[in-house]
Amino acid sequence: MSRTSSRIPEKWKQEEKAAKAVQVAFDVGFEVQTVIRKEALDCMLSPSDRVRQILGLDVTSRPKRPRLSISLTQADFLVLGGLYGVDPANRVEIKQRAAENLIKYVDEQKGAC
């Protein structure tokens, strides 16, 4: 059974266009990357959206939620669970405590490295 383009949902057509995009990485040096990343942060954009702006390309992304993310291993959950006195299996509580820890850090340090 063959599919016709009229039977493909509109959402899938949009995703098909996105799938044809090509990822491009620029080797521009540390200073250039740092400036663009800082500008992106100041403009509440992703670095890739800031690059698109600089290059004069359309930026269709919606504003990003201000959030930080990291990948945690099982060992990381064990460490954080021990640090916070929480069962390592309680990932929601660990996430909440870690978020509180980050907020406290910024309140105390104001970004000192």
C-alpha positions as a Markdown table, in Angstrom:
| # | Residue | x | y | z |
|---|---|---|---|---|
| 1 | Met | 0.0 | 0.0 | 0.0 |
| 2 | Ser | 1.6 | 3.3 | -1.1 |
| 3 | Arg | 1.1 | 6.6 | 0.7 |
| 4 | Thr | 0.1 | 9.7 | -1.1 |
| 5 | Ser | 1.2 | 13.1 | 0.1 |
| 6 | Ser | -2.5 | 14.1 | 0.7 |
| 7 | Arg | -2.8 | 11.3 | 3.3 |
| 8 | Ile | 0.3 | 12.5 | 5.3 |
| 9 | Pro | -0.8 | 14.6 | 8.3 |
| 10 | Glu | 0.3 | 18.2 | 8.2 |
| 11 | Lys | 2.4 | 17.8 | 11.3 |
| 12 | Trp | 4.4 | 15.0 | 9.7 |
| 13 | Lys | 5.0 | 17.1 | 6.6 |
| 14 | Gln | 6.6 | 19.8 | 8.9 |
| 15 | Glu | 8.7 | 17.2 | 10.6 |
| 16 | Glu | 9.8 | 15.8 | 7.2 |
| 17 | Lys | 11.1 | 19.3 | 6.3 |
| 18 | Ala | 13.0 | 19.5 | 9.6 |
| 19 | Ala | 14.5 | 16.1 | 9.0 |
| 20 | Lys | 16.1 | 17.3 | 5.8 |
| 21 | Ala | 18.1 | 20.0 | 7.7 |
| 22 | Val | 21.8 | 19.5 | 8.0 |
| 23 | Gln | 23.7 | 20.1 | 11.3 |
| 24 | Val | 26.7 | 22.4 | 10.8 |
| 25 | Ala | 29.4 | 23.0 | 13.4 |
| 26 | Phe | 31.7 | 26.0 | 13.2 |
| 27 | Asp | 35.3 | 25.9 | 14.3 |
| 28 | Val | 35.6 | 29.6 | 15.2 |
| 29 | Gly | 37.7 | 29.6 | 18.3 |
| 30 | Phe | 37.1 | 30.0 | 22.0 |
| 31 | Glu | 36.7 | 33.8 | 22.0 |
| 32 | Val | 34.1 | 33.8 | 19.2 |
| 33 | Gln | 32.1 | 31.0 | 20.8 |
| 34 | Thr | 32.2 | 32.7 | 24.2 |
| 35 | Val | 30.9 | 36.1 | 22.8 |
| 36 | Ile | 28.1 | 34.4 | 20.9 |
| 37 | Arg | 27.1 | 32.2 | 23.9 |
| 38 | Lys | 27.0 | 35.3 | 26.2 |
| 39 | Glu | 25.0 | 37.3 | 23.7 |
| 40 | Ala | 22.5 | 34.4 | 23.3 |
| 41 | Leu | 22.1 | 34.2 | 27.0 |
| 42 | Asp | 21.6 | 37.9 | 27.3 |
| 43 | Cys | 19.0 | 37.8 | 24.5 |
| 44 | Met | 17.2 | 34.7 | 26.0 |
| 45 | Leu | 18.1 | 32.7 | 22.9 |
| 46 | Ser | 19.8 | 29.4 | 22.3 |
| 47 | Pro | 23.3 | 29.8 | 20.9 |
| 48 | Ser | 22.1 | 28.3 | 17.6 |
| 49 | Asp | 19.3 | 30.8 | 17.3 |
| 50 | Arg | 21.8 | 33.6 | 18.0 |
| 51 | Val | 24.0 | 32.3 | 15.2 |
| 52 | Arg | 21.0 | 32.2 | 12.9 |
| 53 | Gln | 20.3 | 35.9 | 13.8 |
| 54 | Ile | 23.9 | 36.9 | 13.1 |
| 55 | Leu | 23.9 | 35.1 | 9.8 |
| 56 | Gly | 20.6 | 36.8 | 8.8 |
| 57 | Leu | 18.6 | 33.6 | 8.8 |
| 58 | Asp | 15.0 | 33.2 | 10.1 |
| 59 | Val | 14.7 | 32.3 | 13.8 |
| 60 | Thr | 11.4 | 30.5 | 14.3 |
| 61 | Ser | 12.1 | 29.1 | 17.8 |
| 62 | Arg | 9.8 | 30.1 | 20.6 |
| 63 | Pro | 11.5 | 31.7 | 23.6 |
| 64 | Lys | 13.3 | 29.1 | 25.6 |
| 65 | Arg | 12.3 | 28.2 | 29.2 |
| 66 | Pro | 15.2 | 29.3 | 31.4 |
| 67 | Arg | 16.5 | 26.0 | 32.6 |
| 68 | Leu | 19.8 | 24.2 | 33.1 |
| 69 | Ser | 20.3 | 20.5 | 32.4 |
| 70 | Ile | 22.9 | 17.9 | 33.2 |
| 71 | Ser | 23.0 | 14.1 | 32.7 |
| 72 | Leu | 23.1 | 12.2 | 36.0 |
| 73 | Thr | 24.3 | 8.6 | 36.3 |
| 74 | Gln | 23.1 | 6.1 | 38.9 |
| 75 | Ala | 26.3 | 6.9 | 40.8 |
| 76 | Asp | 25.5 | 10.6 | 40.8 |
| 77 | Phe | 22.0 | 9.9 | 42.2 |
| 78 | Leu | 23.7 | 7.8 | 45.0 |
| 79 | Val | 26.1 | 10.7 | 45.8 |
| 80 | Leu | 23.3 | 13.3 | 45.7 |
| 81 | Gly | 20.9 | 11.1 | 47.7 |
| 82 | Gly | 23.6 | 10.8 | 50.4 |
| 83 | Leu | 24.3 | 14.5 | 50.3 |
| 84 | Tyr | 20.7 | 15.4 | 50.7 |
| 85 | Gly | 19.7 | 12.6 | 53.0 |
| 86 | Val | 17.2 | 11.3 | 50.4 |
| 87 | Asp | 16.6 | 7.8 | 49.0 |
| 88 | Pro | 18.6 | 7.7 | 45.7 |
| 89 | Ala | 15.6 | 6.2 | 44.0 |
| 90 | Asn | 13.6 | 9.4 | 44.8 |
| 91 | Arg | 14.8 | 11.3 | 41.7 |
| 92 | Val | 12.1 | 14.0 | 41.9 |
| 93 | Glu | 13.1 | 14.9 | 45.5 |
| 94 | Ile | 16.8 | 14.9 | 44.5 |
| 95 | Lys | 16.1 | 17.1 | 41.5 |
| 96 | Gln | 14.2 | 19.6 | 43.8 |
| 97 | Arg | 17.0 | 19.6 | 46.3 |
| 98 | Ala | 19.6 | 20.1 | 43.6 |
| 99 | Ala | 17.6 | 23.1 | 42.2 |
| 100 | Glu | 17.4 | 24.6 | 45.7 |
| 101 | Asn | 21.2 | 24.1 | 46.0 |
| 102 | Leu | 21.8 | 25.9 | 42.7 |
| 103 | Ile | 19.6 | 28.8 | 43.7 |
| 104 | Lys | 21.3 | 29.1 | 47.1 |
| 105 | Tyr | 24.7 | 29.0 | 45.3 |
| 106 | Val | 23.8 | 32.0 | 43.1 |
| 107 | Asp | 22.3 | 33.9 | 46.0 |
| 108 | Glu | 25.6 | 33.4 | 48.0 |
| 109 | Gln | 28.2 | 33.6 | 45.2 |
| 110 | Lys | 26.6 | 35.8 | 42.5 |
| 111 | Gly | 28.3 | 33.8 | 39.8 |
| 112 | Ala | 31.9 | 33.8 | 41.1 |
| 113 | Cys | 33.9 | 31.0 | 39.4 |
